[in-house]
């Protein structure tokens, strides 16, 4: 230790846990050590002998605290000082805001009070006693310990010394091997041998060496100080080392004595017993070797046995044998050199069996689906099917149902093709040599022939679906049997676990010695076992005189390595068809896989229904290419629709799910039929209206029968009756529920058309909504067109009528009333055939009823308006003079009689009375106005008498008309009321 170079003495303390505390004003009380002169002088600028002419560039060796030009800074007052000003200003604000900024007085704020010393008087009174108490306590406190002050002084001095050492020496990764570190500590720029720098380099080297020595002294002094602080602990550790060596020596002697005693015990008590155990293990090993040889002989016969089973199509038995052999090879015969290729051979054989089973199942599906449909729905070779399904499940070939699905599609195509060929061959009108394509041959059939062909196809498809359903149900039953077996196995395992938990209490009393990881409890005699464990142990041990265990028997664990695990546990089950099956426990299929497979098989049945519907749709579309279906009449289309609906219901009953393709095709054709049906009848109604002359028509007996059938609650077209009934004479009126309706021929045909719409809905329920919309359109068209022709006088140009008479108007009103009578019946008919969510469509009938009532009201208003204009024309010329009755009143009564004659036979009596009441009200209004114009008052004078006579004449004539005798005319209203 270079103590001669120490720069200051280091105080030493006897305490090992001294605490140093740095005071805040340590720099004021202690003077730090002065740093040494700069090691490396600055570079000369021109004259080498002048030490003052040096560069000011920084150096790594130079003290970092030395000021250079690189540390120069400019303060803010100097930067803001303006030399142009005459005097130095107090701050920099005058530079921007002018010289007058400082001299400006600030007006005191009115909101801030003036603070004086009196404001602090109360505070000084409160704080003065406290200050005196504080000073008294401060003087009575003892100063700090002198030793702590010394330690603090020493600690601060040491830290000050260490701060002189550059930080690079304190880095944990300090290494002179690093070129950057080396150059930082020893800058080579100061050791250059260039000319003129030798003296300076020597001085620099000497200064560098002295500075490094100074750093070394500082570090050594601090190290010595730290060692002196921990000297007591060092001597204590040396003393403990000697005591530890004494303890180790005594322990070694005790261990040696213990080993000698253990060796004597081993020789006397253990060697003989262990020899007996080794002999017992040797015997058990010999028994195992014998059992292994027997097991190898059995495994050697596996391949011939598998070939024999495959020759009889016993796939499940062959797979079980292969699985058992594979398990034995992996568990009990693992590592046998002679069987090194047997595992791969069995794997190849298993793959071959997989291919054979798939091919066999494909052949079975083809034979089952393509056999004649006349054989019925019996399952073909159910035992063979069950065996194949079990084999495929055992091999986890869970997509075998796809093979059946492909065959199913091909069979459906062949069924249609074969039916078409058989039907075409029986029709002599079709020359197969001229018309080659089968689709063209089919299009040459008329409707009855084509309908019989479609009916035959549907019957074939029904049998086909029943056969598919029977086969798939058998396959699903096999899957569910395996699923049920898995559930039973889990229940059995749970029961065994519970029973084993109870036996574990007894087995825990039996001690087992282990040798190479194997149980060797044979070393104990049966008499040594506890009474409760005798039965359990007897099942694990083998008597010396017993026969060696074989590979097919359940043996103890010492003879075989869990050979019982390779034994096939089977159970018997019976399918719904009566086929007995042996279910093995090695079908490692999860419940989720089995359930998914069962669902896929059920989905395959749904697909079969979809396939039949899709093929039927294609057959239907092939016939509809030339517009054949659109040309069908109502009866033919209804027959076709019923046939298709029946087939759809049959497939839904068989498969349990609706198929929408054929139903959609039927709906599409039905929509086309509805469009054509509606257009034909709308065109027919338009032609009838354009040719209608709006005269009362006779009602044929068949129309009366039609109306009577509706009155009985049946909205349908009645069947044609024998010829004798057709000779009945037509009636003048149509009798509907006891009321007479005078109608035109167009309305009679319209009623028949309406009933055709209703009957079409009964025959084809799927078009109910479309028919409702079309029928609403038809009724609206009749209302609007009849209004144009009668009220709008369109019949004058269309038909050539000379004028629209009151009789025409009354007849039109009565026809509208007849249609209004049937609208609620039609609404109820459609409501019974609509879904609840479709009831909103019935609002069309409400709108139609309102339109018809408005039309009827307009006709009544028109009739009143005709008489109103007549009253205005005649009464405007009325003069009160003799003779009585006047000519005006005679003319009015004549026109009223003509009006009554025109409408009485057409309108009911109630409507006639209401109409004439309205006409009378108009008459009274005009008469009252004319009397007021003539200044005739009810004063009993001569003029009043003449008017009273004319009014009496009018009243008598009007009440003399048929049906108006009880009419309350109230003629007193013609006179002005006296005020």
Coordinates of C-alpha atoms in Angstrom, one line a residue, residues 529-746:
X529 CA -51.0 -60.9 4.9
X530 CA -53.6 -59.2 6.9
X531 CA -56.9 -61.0 7.1
X532 CA -58.7 -58.4 5.0
X533 CA -56.1 -58.5 2.2
X534 CA -55.8 -62.2 1.8
X535 CA -58.5 -62.5 -0.9
X536 CA -57.1 -59.4 -2.8
X537 CA -53.5 -60.7 -2.8
X538 CA -54.5 -64.2 -3.8
X539 CA -55.7 -62.8 -7.1
X540 CA -52.3 -61.3 -7.9
X541 CA -50.1 -64.2 -6.9
X542 CA -49.6 -67.6 -8.5
X543 CA -49.0 -70.8 -6.6
X544 CA -45.7 -72.6 -7.4
X545 CA -47.7 -75.6 -8.7
X546 CA -50.1 -73.6 -10.8
X547 CA -49.9 -73.7 -14.6
X548 CA -48.3 -70.7 -16.4
X549 CA -50.8 -68.1 -17.5
X550 CA -51.7 -67.9 -21.2
X551 CA -52.3 -64.9 -23.3
X552 CA -56.0 -65.5 -23.5
X553 CA -56.7 -65.7 -19.7
X554 CA -56.8 -63.1 -17.1
X555 CA -53.5 -63.5 -15.2
X556 CA -51.7 -61.7 -12.4
X557 CA -49.6 -58.6 -13.1
X558 CA -46.4 -60.6 -12.5
X559 CA -47.1 -63.0 -15.4
X560 CA -48.0 -60.6 -18.1
X561 CA -48.0 -56.9 -18.5
X562 CA -51.7 -56.2 -18.2
X563 CA -52.6 -58.9 -20.7
X564 CA -56.2 -58.5 -19.8
X565 CA -56.3 -55.2 -21.5
X566 CA -55.9 -56.9 -24.9
X567 CA -58.8 -59.2 -24.3
X568 CA -62.0 -58.3 -26.3
X569 CA -65.0 -57.6 -24.1
X570 CA -68.1 -57.9 -26.2
X571 CA -71.8 -57.6 -25.7
X572 CA -74.8 -58.8 -27.7
X573 CA -77.5 -56.4 -29.1
X574 CA -80.4 -56.8 -31.4
X575 CA -81.4 -54.3 -34.2
X576 CA -85.0 -53.3 -34.8
X577 CA -85.0 -55.7 -37.7
X578 CA -84.2 -58.7 -35.4
X579 CA -80.5 -59.1 -36.4
X580 CA -78.3 -60.0 -33.4
X581 CA -75.0 -58.1 -33.3
X582 CA -71.9 -58.5 -31.2
X583 CA -70.6 -55.0 -30.1
X584 CA -67.0 -54.9 -29.1
X585 CA -65.7 -52.3 -26.6
X586 CA -62.8 -51.1 -28.8
X587 CA -64.9 -48.8 -30.9
X588 CA -63.1 -45.6 -29.9
X589 CA -65.8 -43.3 -31.1
X590 CA -66.9 -40.3 -29.0
X591 CA -70.5 -39.6 -28.3
X592 CA -70.2 -36.3 -30.2
X593 CA -68.9 -38.2 -33.3
X594 CA -71.7 -40.8 -33.1
X595 CA -74.4 -38.1 -32.7
X596 CA -73.0 -36.1 -35.6
X597 CA -73.0 -39.2 -37.7
X598 CA -76.6 -40.0 -36.8
X599 CA -77.6 -36.5 -37.7
X600 CA -75.8 -36.7 -41.0
X601 CA -77.6 -39.9 -41.8
X602 CA -80.9 -38.3 -40.9
X603 CA -79.9 -35.3 -43.1
X604 CA -79.2 -37.9 -45.9
X605 CA -82.9 -38.9 -45.7
X606 CA -83.8 -35.2 -46.1
X607 CA -81.5 -35.0 -49.0
X608 CA -83.2 -37.9 -50.6
X609 CA -86.5 -36.0 -50.5
X610 CA -84.8 -33.0 -51.9
X611 CA -83.3 -35.0 -54.7
X612 CA -86.6 -36.4 -55.7
X613 CA -88.1 -32.9 -55.6
X614 CA -85.3 -31.5 -57.7
X615 CA -85.5 -34.2 -60.3
X616 CA -89.3 -33.7 -60.5
X617 CA -88.7 -29.9 -60.9
X618 CA -86.3 -30.6 -63.8
X619 CA -88.9 -32.9 -65.4
X620 CA -91.6 -30.3 -64.9
X621 CA -89.4 -27.5 -66.4
X622 CA -88.5 -29.7 -69.4
X623 CA -92.1 -30.0 -70.2
X624 CA -92.8 -26.3 -69.6
X625 CA -90.3 -25.0 -72.1
X626 CA -92.8 -24.7 -74.9
X627 CA -95.4 -23.0 -72.6
X628 CA -97.3 -26.3 -72.2
X629 CA -98.2 -25.7 -68.6
X630 CA -99.4 -22.2 -69.2
X631 CA -101.8 -23.4 -71.8
X632 CA -103.6 -25.7 -69.4
X633 CA -107.2 -24.9 -68.5
X634 CA -108.4 -24.5 -65.0
X635 CA -109.5 -28.1 -64.5
X636 CA -106.2 -29.5 -65.9
X637 CA -104.1 -27.2 -63.8
X638 CA -106.1 -28.0 -60.7
X639 CA -105.6 -31.7 -61.3
X640 CA -101.9 -31.2 -61.8
X641 CA -101.7 -29.1 -58.7
X642 CA -103.5 -31.7 -56.6
X643 CA -101.2 -34.4 -57.8
X644 CA -98.1 -32.4 -56.9
X645 CA -99.5 -31.4 -53.5
X646 CA -100.3 -35.0 -52.8
X647 CA -96.7 -36.0 -53.6
X648 CA -95.3 -33.2 -51.5
X649 CA -97.4 -34.3 -48.5
X650 CA -96.3 -37.9 -49.0
X651 CA -92.6 -37.0 -49.0
X652 CA -93.1 -34.8 -45.9
X653 CA -94.7 -37.7 -44.1
X654 CA -92.0 -40.1 -45.1
X655 CA -89.0 -37.9 -44.5
X656 CA -90.3 -35.6 -41.8
X657 CA -89.2 -32.3 -43.4
X658 CA -90.6 -30.0 -46.0
X659 CA -88.8 -29.8 -49.3
X660 CA -89.2 -26.4 -51.0
X661 CA -88.0 -27.0 -54.5
X662 CA -91.1 -28.7 -55.9
X663 CA -93.3 -26.5 -53.9
X664 CA -91.5 -23.5 -55.2
X665 CA -91.9 -24.7 -58.8
X666 CA -95.6 -25.4 -58.2
X667 CA -95.9 -21.9 -56.8
X668 CA -94.1 -20.4 -59.8
X669 CA -96.4 -22.3 -62.2
X670 CA -99.4 -21.3 -60.1
X671 CA -98.4 -17.6 -60.3
X672 CA -98.2 -17.9 -64.1
X673 CA -101.6 -19.7 -64.1
X674 CA -103.0 -17.0 -61.9
X675 CA -101.8 -14.2 -64.2
X676 CA -103.2 -16.0 -67.2
X677 CA -106.4 -16.8 -65.4
X678 CA -106.9 -13.2 -64.2
X679 CA -106.0 -11.7 -67.6
X680 CA -108.4 -13.9 -69.4
X681 CA -111.3 -13.0 -67.1
X682 CA -110.4 -9.3 -66.9
X683 CA -110.4 -9.2 -70.7
X684 CA -113.7 -11.0 -70.8
X685 CA -115.2 -8.6 -68.3
X686 CA -113.9 -5.6 -70.3
X687 CA -115.5 -6.9 -73.5
X688 CA -118.7 -7.5 -71.7
X689 CA -118.8 -4.0 -70.3
X690 CA -117.9 -2.4 -73.6
X691 CA -120.9 -4.2 -75.2
X692 CA -123.3 -3.7 -72.3
X693 CA -126.4 -1.6 -73.2
X694 CA -127.5 -1.4 -69.5
X695 CA -130.9 -2.9 -69.9
X696 CA -132.4 -5.4 -67.6
X697 CA -131.5 -8.9 -68.6
X698 CA -133.4 -12.2 -68.0
X699 CA -131.8 -14.5 -65.4
X700 CA -131.2 -18.1 -66.7
X701 CA -132.0 -20.9 -64.3
X702 CA -128.4 -21.9 -64.0
X703 CA -127.5 -18.5 -62.6
X704 CA -130.3 -18.8 -60.1
X705 CA -129.0 -22.2 -59.1
X706 CA -125.5 -20.7 -58.8
X707 CA -126.8 -18.0 -56.5
X708 CA -128.8 -20.5 -54.5
X709 CA -125.7 -22.6 -53.9
X710 CA -123.9 -19.6 -52.5
X711 CA -126.8 -18.9 -50.2
X712 CA -126.4 -22.4 -48.8
X713 CA -122.9 -21.6 -47.7
X714 CA -121.0 -23.3 -50.6
X715 CA -119.0 -20.9 -52.8
X716 CA -118.4 -23.2 -55.7
X717 CA -119.6 -23.8 -59.2
X718 CA -122.5 -26.3 -59.2
X719 CA -122.3 -29.3 -61.4
X720 CA -124.3 -29.4 -64.5
X721 CA -127.7 -31.0 -64.0
X722 CA -129.6 -33.2 -66.4
X723 CA -131.1 -31.8 -69.5
X724 CA -134.6 -31.7 -68.1
X725 CA -133.8 -29.0 -65.6
X726 CA -132.2 -26.9 -68.3
X727 CA -135.6 -26.4 -70.0
X728 CA -136.7 -24.0 -67.2
X729 CA -137.7 -20.6 -68.4
X730 CA -135.4 -17.7 -67.4
X731 CA -136.7 -15.4 -64.6
X732 CA -137.1 -11.7 -64.8
X733 CA -135.3 -11.0 -61.5
X734 CA -132.5 -12.7 -59.6
X735 CA -133.7 -13.9 -56.2
X736 CA -131.0 -13.5 -53.5
X737 CA -132.1 -14.4 -50.0
X738 CA -135.7 -13.3 -50.8
X739 CA -134.8 -10.0 -52.4
X740 CA -135.3 -9.3 -56.1
X741 CA -132.3 -8.0 -58.0
X742 CA -132.7 -6.6 -61.5
X743 CA -129.4 -7.0 -63.2
X744 CA -127.6 -6.8 -66.5
X745 CA -125.9 -9.8 -68.2
X746 CA -122.5 -8.6 -67.4

